[in-house]
PDB file of N, CA and C in Angstrom:
ATOM      1  N   MET A   1      14.377   4.733  -8.463  1.00 58.00           N
ATOM      2  CA  MET A   1      12.722   4.297  -8.128  1.00 58.00           C
ATOM      3  C   MET A   1      12.332   5.598  -7.217  1.00 58.00           C
ATOM      4  N   GLY A   2      11.307   5.909  -7.162  1.00 77.00           N
ATOM      5  CA  GLY A   2      10.651   6.993  -6.440  1.00 77.00           C
ATOM      6  C   GLY A   2      10.158   6.355  -5.020  1.00 77.00           C
ATOM      7  N   ARG A   3       9.709   6.994  -4.522  1.00 87.00           N
ATOM      8  CA  ARG A   3       9.203   6.006  -3.146  1.00 87.00           C
ATOM      9  C   ARG A   3       8.072   6.202  -3.447  1.00 87.00           C
ATOM     10  N   SER A   4       7.088   6.548  -4.460  1.00 94.00           N
ATOM     11  CA  SER A   4       5.823   5.955  -4.694  1.00 94.00           C
ATOM     12  C   SER A   4       5.747   4.915  -5.833  1.00 94.00           C
ATOM     13  N   ASP A   5       6.952   4.939  -6.083  1.00 96.00           N
ATOM     14  CA  ASP A   5       7.059   3.451  -7.503  1.00 96.00           C
ATOM     15  C   ASP A   5       7.325   2.601  -6.168  1.00 96.00           C
ATOM     16  N   ALA A   6       8.334   2.782  -4.994  1.00 96.00           N
ATOM     17  CA  ALA A   6       8.895   1.618  -4.068  1.00 96.00           C
ATOM     18  C   ALA A   6       7.507   1.457  -3.511  1.00 96.00           C
ATOM     19  N   VAL A   7       6.789   1.935  -3.066  1.00 97.00           N
ATOM     20  CA  VAL A   7       5.478   1.889  -2.308  1.00 97.00           C
ATOM     21  C   VAL A   7       4.705   1.018  -3.428  1.00 97.00           C
ATOM     22  N   LEU A   8       4.179   1.379  -4.373  1.00 97.00           N
ATOM     23  CA  LEU A   8       3.690   0.421  -5.154  1.00 97.00           C
ATOM     24  C   LEU A   8       4.352  -1.035  -5.465  1.00 97.00           C
ATOM     25  N   GLN A   9       5.620  -1.055  -5.298  1.00 97.00           N
ATOM     26  CA  GLN A   9       6.252  -2.276  -5.640  1.00 97.00           C
ATOM     27  C   GLN A   9       5.740  -3.353  -4.303  1.00 97.00           C
ATOM     28  N   VAL A  10       6.004  -2.419  -3.028  1.00 97.00           N
ATOM     29  CA  VAL A  10       5.466  -3.289  -1.901  1.00 97.00           C
ATOM     30  C   VAL A  10       4.271  -3.910  -1.978  1.00 97.00           C
ATOM     31  N   LEU A  11       3.421  -2.743  -2.814  1.00 96.00           N
ATOM     32  CA  LEU A  11       1.812  -3.307  -2.388  1.00 96.00           C
ATOM     33  C   LEU A  11       1.525  -4.169  -3.617  1.00 96.00           C
ATOM     34  N   SER A  12       2.300  -4.057  -4.662  1.00 96.00           N
ATOM     35  CA  SER A  12       1.924  -5.569  -5.733  1.00 96.00           C
ATOM     36  C   SER A  12       2.794  -6.587  -4.942  1.00 96.00           C
ATOM     37  N   GLU A  13       3.302  -6.802  -4.854  1.00 95.00           N
ATOM     38  CA  GLU A  13       4.175  -7.868  -3.757  1.00 95.00           C
ATOM     39  C   GLU A  13       2.977  -8.263  -3.089  1.00 95.00           C
ATOM     40  N   TYR A  14       2.581  -7.816  -2.300  1.00 95.00           N
ATOM     41  CA  TYR A  14       1.443  -8.500  -1.341  1.00 95.00           C
ATOM     42  C   TYR A  14       0.293  -8.624  -2.028  1.00 95.00           C
ATOM     43  N   ASP A  15       0.033  -8.483  -2.722  1.00 94.00           N
ATOM     44  CA  ASP A  15      -0.993  -7.945  -3.946  1.00 94.00           C
ATOM     45  C   ASP A  15      -2.590  -8.802  -3.069  1.00 94.00           C
ATOM     46  N   PRO A  16      -3.194  -7.782  -2.234  1.00 91.00           N
ATOM     47  CA  PRO A  16      -3.926  -8.212  -1.260  1.00 91.00           C
ATOM     48  C   PRO A  16      -5.381  -8.939  -1.802  1.00 91.00           C
ATOM     49  N   PHE A  17      -5.716  -8.802  -3.138  1.00 91.00           N
ATOM     50  CA  PHE A  17      -6.844  -8.994  -3.788  1.00 91.00           C
ATOM     51  C   PHE A  17      -6.730 -10.122  -4.782  1.00 91.00           C
ATOM     52  N   GLY A  18      -4.965 -10.388  -4.796  1.00 92.00           N
ATOM     53  CA  GLY A  18      -4.942 -11.613  -5.841  1.00 92.00           C
ATOM     54  C   GLY A  18      -5.316 -11.125  -7.669  1.00 92.00           C
ATOM     55  N   LEU A  19      -4.610  -9.909  -7.575  1.00 93.00           N
ATOM     56  CA  LEU A  19      -5.182  -9.429  -8.805  1.00 93.00           C
ATOM     57  C   LEU A  19      -3.773  -9.452  -9.993  1.00 93.00           C
ATOM     58  N   GLU A  20      -2.630  -9.997  -9.209  1.00 94.00           N
ATOM     59  CA  GLU A  20      -1.739 -10.407 -10.049  1.00 94.00           C
ATOM     60  C   GLU A  20      -1.362  -9.045 -10.997  1.00 94.00           C
ATOM     61  N   PRO A  21      -0.781  -7.850 -10.553  1.00 94.00           N
ATOM     62  CA  PRO A  21      -0.246  -6.951 -11.514  1.00 94.00           C
ATOM     63  C   PRO A  21       0.500  -7.141 -12.210  1.00 94.00           C
ATOM     64  N   GLY A  22       0.449  -6.781 -13.472  1.00 92.00           N
ATOM     65  CA  GLY A  22       1.588  -7.210 -14.419  1.00 92.00           C
ATOM     66  C   GLY A  22       1.459  -8.220 -15.378  1.00 92.00           C
ATOM     67  N   ARG A  23       0.619  -8.711 -14.670  1.00 93.00           N
ATOM     68  CA  ARG A  23      -0.133 -10.394 -15.164  1.00 93.00           C
ATOM     69  C   ARG A  23      -1.368 -10.396 -15.481  1.00 93.00           C
ATOM     70  N   VAL A  24      -2.147 -10.140 -14.818  1.00 93.00           N
ATOM     71  CA  VAL A  24      -3.933 -10.146 -15.516  1.00 93.00           C
ATOM     72  C   VAL A  24      -4.065  -8.457 -15.129  1.00 93.00           C
ATOM     73  N   ALA A  25      -3.877  -8.095 -14.025  1.00 93.00           N
ATOM     74  CA  ALA A  25      -4.129  -6.719 -13.887  1.00 93.00           C
ATOM     75  C   ALA A  25      -2.813  -5.566 -14.558  1.00 93.00           C
ATOM     76  N   PRO A  26      -3.288  -4.260 -14.306  1.00 95.00           N
ATOM     77  CA  PRO A  26      -2.052  -3.664 -15.199  1.00 95.00           C
ATOM     78  C   PRO A  26      -1.126  -3.340 -13.882  1.00 95.00           C
ATOM     79  N   GLU A  27       0.263  -3.270 -14.198  1.00 95.00           N
ATOM     80  CA  GLU A  27       1.005  -3.286 -13.525  1.00 95.00           C
ATOM     81  C   GLU A  27       1.203  -2.351 -12.573  1.00 95.00           C
ATOM     82  N   ASP A  28       0.434  -1.212 -12.695  1.00 96.00           N
ATOM     83  CA  ASP A  28      -0.073  -0.060 -11.360  1.00 96.00           C
ATOM     84  C   ASP A  28      -1.111  -0.022 -11.053  1.00 96.00           C
ATOM     85  N   GLU A  29      -1.764  -1.549 -10.789  1.00 95.00           N
ATOM     86  CA  GLU A  29      -3.319  -1.710 -10.218  1.00 95.00           C
ATOM     87  C   GLU A  29      -3.392  -0.895  -9.097  1.00 95.00           C
ATOM     88  N   TYR A  30      -2.508  -0.840  -8.298  1.00 96.00           N
ATOM     89  CA  TYR A  30      -2.396   0.007  -6.724  1.00 96.00           C
ATOM     90  C   TYR A  30      -1.319   1.010  -6.689  1.00 96.00           C
ATOM     91  N   ARG A  31      -1.412   1.943  -8.001  1.00 96.00           N
ATOM     92  CA  ARG A  31      -0.952   3.112  -7.598  1.00 96.00           C
ATOM     93  C   ARG A  31      -1.872   4.067  -7.343  1.00 96.00           C
ATOM     94  N   LEU A  32      -3.047   4.395  -7.019  1.00 95.00           N
ATOM     95  CA  LEU A  32      -3.691   5.175  -6.167  1.00 95.00           C
ATOM     96  C   LEU A  32      -3.286   5.149  -5.220  1.00 95.00           C
ATOM     97  N   GLU A  33      -3.295   3.714  -4.361  1.00 96.00           N
ATOM     98  CA  GLU A  33      -3.210   3.931  -2.980  1.00 96.00           C
ATOM     99  C   GLU A  33      -1.527   4.403  -2.867  1.00 96.00           C
ATOM    100  N   ALA A  34      -0.761   4.032  -3.370  1.00 97.00           N
ATOM    101  CA  ALA A  34       0.712   3.727  -3.458  1.00 97.00           C
ATOM    102  C   ALA A  34       0.650   5.215  -2.857  1.00 97.00           C
ATOM    103  N   ASP A  35       0.416   6.191  -4.090  1.00 97.00           N
ATOM    104  CA  ASP A  35       0.443   7.413  -4.208  1.00 97.00           C
ATOM    105  C   ASP A  35       0.131   7.989  -2.619  1.00 97.00           C
ATOM    106  N   GLU A  36      -1.098   7.588  -2.382  1.00 97.00           N
ATOM    107  CA  GLU A  36      -1.665   8.260  -1.016  1.00 97.00           C
ATOM    108  C   GLU A  36      -0.544   7.572  -0.052  1.00 97.00           C
ATOM    109  N   ILE A  37      -0.134   6.541  -0.131  1.00 97.00           N
ATOM    110  CA  ILE A  37       0.777   6.080   1.328  1.00 97.00           C
ATOM    111  C   ILE A  37       2.223   7.002   1.043  1.00 97.00           C
ATOM    112  N   ALA A  38       2.543   6.761  -0.399  1.00 97.00           N
ATOM    113  CA  ALA A  38       3.845   7.752  -0.472  1.00 97.00           C
ATOM    114  C   ALA A  38       3.851   9.345  -0.007  1.00 97.00           C
ATOM    115  N   THR A  39       2.600   9.905   0.345  1.00 96.00           N
ATOM    116  CA  THR A  39       2.475  11.308   0.451  1.00 96.00           C
ATOM    117  C   THR A  39       2.531  10.977   2.133  1.00 96.00           C
ATOM    118  N   ILE A  40       2.078  10.214   2.737  1.00 97.00           N
ATOM    119  CA  ILE A  40       2.065  10.174   4.379  1.00 97.00           C
ATOM    120  C   ILE A  40       3.468   9.653   4.350  1.00 97.00           C
ATOM    121  N   LEU A  41       4.116   8.632   4.103  1.00 96.00           N
ATOM    122  CA  LEU A  41       5.119   8.588   3.851  1.00 96.00           C
ATOM    123  C   LEU A  41       6.384  10.094   4.021  1.00 96.00           C
ATOM    124  N   ARG A  42       6.240  10.791   3.244  1.00 95.00           N
ATOM    125  CA  ARG A  42       6.999  12.104   2.885  1.00 95.00           C
ATOM    126  C   ARG A  42       6.786  13.091   4.159  1.00 95.00           C
ATOM    127  N   SER A  43       5.776  13.171   4.286  1.00 95.00           N
ATOM    128  CA  SER A  43       5.366  14.206   5.625  1.00 95.00           C
ATOM    129  C   SER A  43       5.572  13.576   6.825  1.00 95.00           C
ATOM    130  N   SER A  44       5.440  12.440   6.960  1.00 94.00           N
ATOM    131  CA  SER A  44       5.452  11.696   8.623  1.00 94.00           C
ATOM    132  C   SER A  44       6.576  10.625   8.578  1.00 94.00           C
ATOM    133  N   ARG A  45       7.560  10.591   7.371  1.00 94.00           N
ATOM    134  CA  ARG A  45       8.414   9.731   7.544  1.00 94.00           C
ATOM    135  C   ARG A  45       8.300   8.121   7.969  1.00 94.00           C
ATOM    136  N   ARG A  46       6.810   7.967   8.535  1.00 96.00           N
ATOM    137  CA  ARG A  46       6.555   6.490   8.616  1.00 96.00           C
ATOM    138  C   ARG A  46       4.628   6.629   8.549  1.00 96.00           C
ATOM    139  N   ILE A  47       4.248   5.201   8.309  1.00 98.00           N
ATOM    140  CA  ILE A  47       3.280   5.410   8.634  1.00 98.00           C
ATOM    141  C   ILE A  47       2.345   3.812   9.449  1.00 98.00           C
ATOM    142  N   THR A  48       1.695   4.681  10.358  1.00 98.00           N
ATOM    143  CA  THR A  48       1.062   3.719  11.490  1.00 98.00           C
ATOM    144  C   THR A  48       0.046   2.924  10.652  1.00 98.00           C
ATOM    145  N   VAL A  49      -0.321   1.616  11.240  1.00 97.00           N
ATOM    146  CA  VAL A  49      -1.402   0.687  10.955  1.00 97.00           C
ATOM    147  C   VAL A  49      -2.862   1.698  10.536  1.00 97.00           C
ATOM    148  N   GLU A  50      -2.578   2.249  11.941  1.00 97.00           N
ATOM    149  CA  GLU A  50      -3.902   2.670  11.673  1.00 97.00           C
ATOM    150  C   GLU A  50      -4.234   3.871  10.259  1.00 97.00           C
ATOM    151  N   GLU A  51      -2.982   4.509   9.935  1.00 98.00           N
ATOM    152  CA  GLU A  51      -3.029   5.379   9.064  1.00 98.00           C
ATOM    153  C   GLU A  51      -3.196   4.508   7.676  1.00 98.00           C
ATOM    154  N   PHE A  52      -2.613   3.200   7.496  1.00 97.00           N
ATOM    155  CA  PHE A  52      -2.439   2.079   6.447  1.00 97.00           C
ATOM    156  C   PHE A  52      -3.895   1.721   6.016  1.00 97.00           C
ATOM    157  N   ARG A  53      -5.017   1.325   7.249  1.00 97.00           N
ATOM    158  CA  ARG A  53      -6.469   1.006   7.564  1.00 97.00           C
ATOM    159  C   ARG A  53      -6.896   1.747   6.785  1.00 97.00           C
ATOM    160  N   ALA A  54      -7.004   3.019   6.928  1.00 97.00           N
ATOM    161  CA  ALA A  54      -7.460   4.092   6.709  1.00 97.00           C
ATOM    162  C   ALA A  54      -7.514   4.445   5.053  1.00 97.00           C
ATOM    163  N   VAL A  55      -6.322   4.201   4.754  1.00 97.00           N
ATOM    164  CA  VAL A  55      -6.084   3.804   3.199  1.00 97.00           C
ATOM    165  C   VAL A  55      -7.249   2.851   2.266  1.00 97.00           C
ATOM    166  N   GLY A  56      -7.264   1.696   3.323  1.00 95.00           N
ATOM    167  CA  GLY A  56      -7.950   0.865   2.498  1.00 95.00           C
ATOM    168  C   GLY A  56      -9.412   0.986   2.607  1.00 95.00           C
ATOM    169  N   LEU A  57      -9.692   1.556   3.940  1.00 96.00           N
ATOM    170  CA  LEU A  57     -11.079   1.914   4.095  1.00 96.00           C
ATOM    171  C   LEU A  57     -11.454   3.260   3.307  1.00 96.00           C
ATOM    172  N   GLU A  58     -10.929   4.380   2.762  1.00 95.00           N
ATOM    173  CA  GLU A  58     -11.170   4.988   1.703  1.00 95.00           C
ATOM    174  C   GLU A  58     -10.945   4.512   0.696  1.00 95.00           C
ATOM    175  N   TRP A  59     -10.469   3.896  -0.064  1.00 94.00           N
ATOM    176  CA  TRP A  59     -10.470   3.292  -1.563  1.00 94.00           C
ATOM    177  C   TRP A  59     -11.012   1.649  -1.690  1.00 94.00           C
ATOM    178  N   PHE A  60     -11.335   1.057  -0.547  1.00 93.00           N
ATOM    179  CA  PHE A  60     -12.072  -0.312  -0.764  1.00 93.00           C
ATOM    180  C   PHE A  60     -13.087  -0.249   0.057  1.00 93.00           C
ATOM    181  N   SER A  61     -13.341   0.648   0.996  1.00 94.00           N
ATOM    182  CA  SER A  61     -14.709   0.398   2.409  1.00 94.00           C
ATOM    183  C   SER A  61     -14.083  -0.487   3.132  1.00 94.00           C
ATOM    184  N   ASP A  62     -12.873  -0.992   3.407  1.00 94.00           N
ATOM    185  CA  ASP A  62     -12.370  -2.115   3.862  1.00 94.00           C
ATOM    186  C   ASP A  62     -11.375  -1.771   4.494  1.00 94.00           C
ATOM    187  N   PRO A  63     -11.183  -1.449   5.981  1.00 95.00           N
ATOM    188  CA  PRO A  63      -9.790  -1.117   6.749  1.00 95.00           C
ATOM    189  C   PRO A  63      -8.729  -2.390   6.752  1.00 95.00           C
ATOM    190  N   ASP A  64      -9.556  -3.486   6.633  1.00 94.00           N
ATOM    191  CA  ASP A  64      -8.507  -5.113   6.597  1.00 94.00           C
ATOM    192  C   ASP A  64      -8.312  -5.147   5.199  1.00 94.00           C
ATOM    193  N   TRP A  65      -7.958  -4.524   4.481  1.00 93.00           N
ATOM    194  CA  TRP A  65      -7.859  -4.921   3.028  1.00 93.00           C
ATOM    195  C   TRP A  65      -6.584  -6.126   2.703  1.00 93.00           C
ATOM    196  N   PHE A  66      -5.835  -5.749   4.058  1.00 93.00           N
ATOM    197  CA  PHE A  66      -4.380  -6.640   3.903  1.00 93.00           C
ATOM    198  C   PHE A  66      -4.388  -7.756   4.942  1.00 93.00           C
ATOM    199  N   GLY A  67      -5.675  -8.084   5.409  1.00 91.00           N
ATOM    200  CA  GLY A  67      -5.867  -8.805   6.685  1.00 91.00           C
ATOM    201  C   GLY A  67      -4.936  -9.289   7.390  1.00 91.00           C
ATOM    202  N   VAL A  68      -4.484 -10.487   7.281  1.00 89.00           N
ATOM    203  CA  VAL A  68      -3.154 -11.009   8.596  1.00 89.00           C
ATOM    204  C   VAL A  68      -1.527 -10.463   7.982  1.00 89.00           C
ATOM    205  N   ASP A  69      -2.306  -9.643   6.951  1.00 94.00           N
ATOM    206  CA  ASP A  69      -0.554  -9.260   5.968  1.00 94.00           C
ATOM    207  C   ASP A  69      -0.299  -7.591   6.610  1.00 94.00           C
ATOM    208  N   THR A  70      -1.394  -7.051   7.124  1.00 96.00           N
ATOM    209  CA  THR A  70      -1.021  -5.639   7.672  1.00 96.00           C
ATOM    210  C   THR A  70       0.185  -5.351   8.411  1.00 96.00           C
ATOM    211  N   GLU A  71       0.423  -5.564   9.213  1.00 96.00           N
ATOM    212  CA  GLU A  71       1.415  -5.107  10.380  1.00 96.00           C
ATOM    213  C   GLU A  71       3.011  -5.909   9.194  1.00 96.00           C
ATOM    214  N   ASP A  72       3.083  -6.716   8.696  1.00 96.00           N
ATOM    215  CA  ASP A  72       4.133  -7.059   7.898  1.00 96.00           C
ATOM    216  C   ASP A  72       4.219  -5.555   6.423  1.00 96.00           C
ATOM    217  N   ALA A  73       3.466  -5.608   6.102  1.00 97.00           N
ATOM    218  CA  ALA A  73       3.051  -4.878   5.144  1.00 97.00           C
ATOM    219  C   ALA A  73       3.296  -3.192   5.265  1.00 97.00           C
ATOM    220  N   VAL A  74       3.029  -2.661   6.786  1.00 97.00           N
ATOM    221  CA  VAL A  74       3.481  -1.352   7.222  1.00 97.00           C
ATOM    222  C   VAL A  74       4.763  -1.576   7.748  1.00 97.00           C
ATOM    223  N   ALA A  75       5.343  -2.781   7.907  1.00 97.00           N
ATOM    224  CA  ALA A  75       6.796  -2.526   8.375  1.00 97.00           C
ATOM    225  C   ALA A  75       7.847  -2.706   7.010  1.00 97.00           C
ATOM    226  N   ALA A  76       7.641  -2.983   6.018  1.00 97.00           N
ATOM    227  CA  ALA A  76       7.884  -3.161   4.986  1.00 97.00           C
ATOM    228  C   ALA A  76       7.674  -1.525   4.109  1.00 97.00           C
ATOM    229  N   LEU A  77       6.726  -1.115   4.128  1.00 97.00           N
ATOM    230  CA  LEU A  77       6.818   0.373   3.789  1.00 97.00           C
ATOM    231  C   LEU A  77       7.659   1.630   4.601  1.00 97.00           C
ATOM    232  N   ASN A  78       7.376   0.949   6.243  1.00 97.00           N
ATOM    233  CA  ASN A  78       8.212   1.945   6.935  1.00 97.00           C
ATOM    234  C   ASN A  78       9.539   1.785   6.599  1.00 97.00           C
ATOM    235  N   ALA A  79      10.402   0.486   6.189  1.00 96.00           N
ATOM    236  CA  ALA A  79      11.569   0.342   5.881  1.00 96.00           C
ATOM    237  C   ALA A  79      12.048   1.148   4.427  1.00 96.00           C
ATOM    238  N   LEU A  80      11.107   2.030   3.942  1.00 95.00           N
ATOM    239  CA  LEU A  80      11.488   2.203   2.486  1.00 95.00           C
ATOM    240  C   LEU A  80      12.178   4.180   2.997  1.00 95.00           C
ATOM    241  N   VAL A  81      11.631   4.077   4.075  1.00 87.00           N
ATOM    242  CA  VAL A  81      12.511   5.854   4.356  1.00 87.00           C
ATOM    243  C   VAL A  81      13.673   5.518   5.154  1.00 87.00           C
TER     244      VAL A  81
END
């Protein structure tokens, strides 16, 4: 599994919009966001909460796209490195 796939798995497990990837939405529903986060992880070896929120702002016009799960998701993503 590549890093982008691992990031996609984390995002899909959290499923911030309740889209149920693989059931209701396509399995790769969060692929574009996962690819961007994977790029950050490759270059910086970690993603900050601010960078994670910037992804949400860019793709969804909502920096709080993960709400209360933001810090947990960031920790899970950083654990992939």
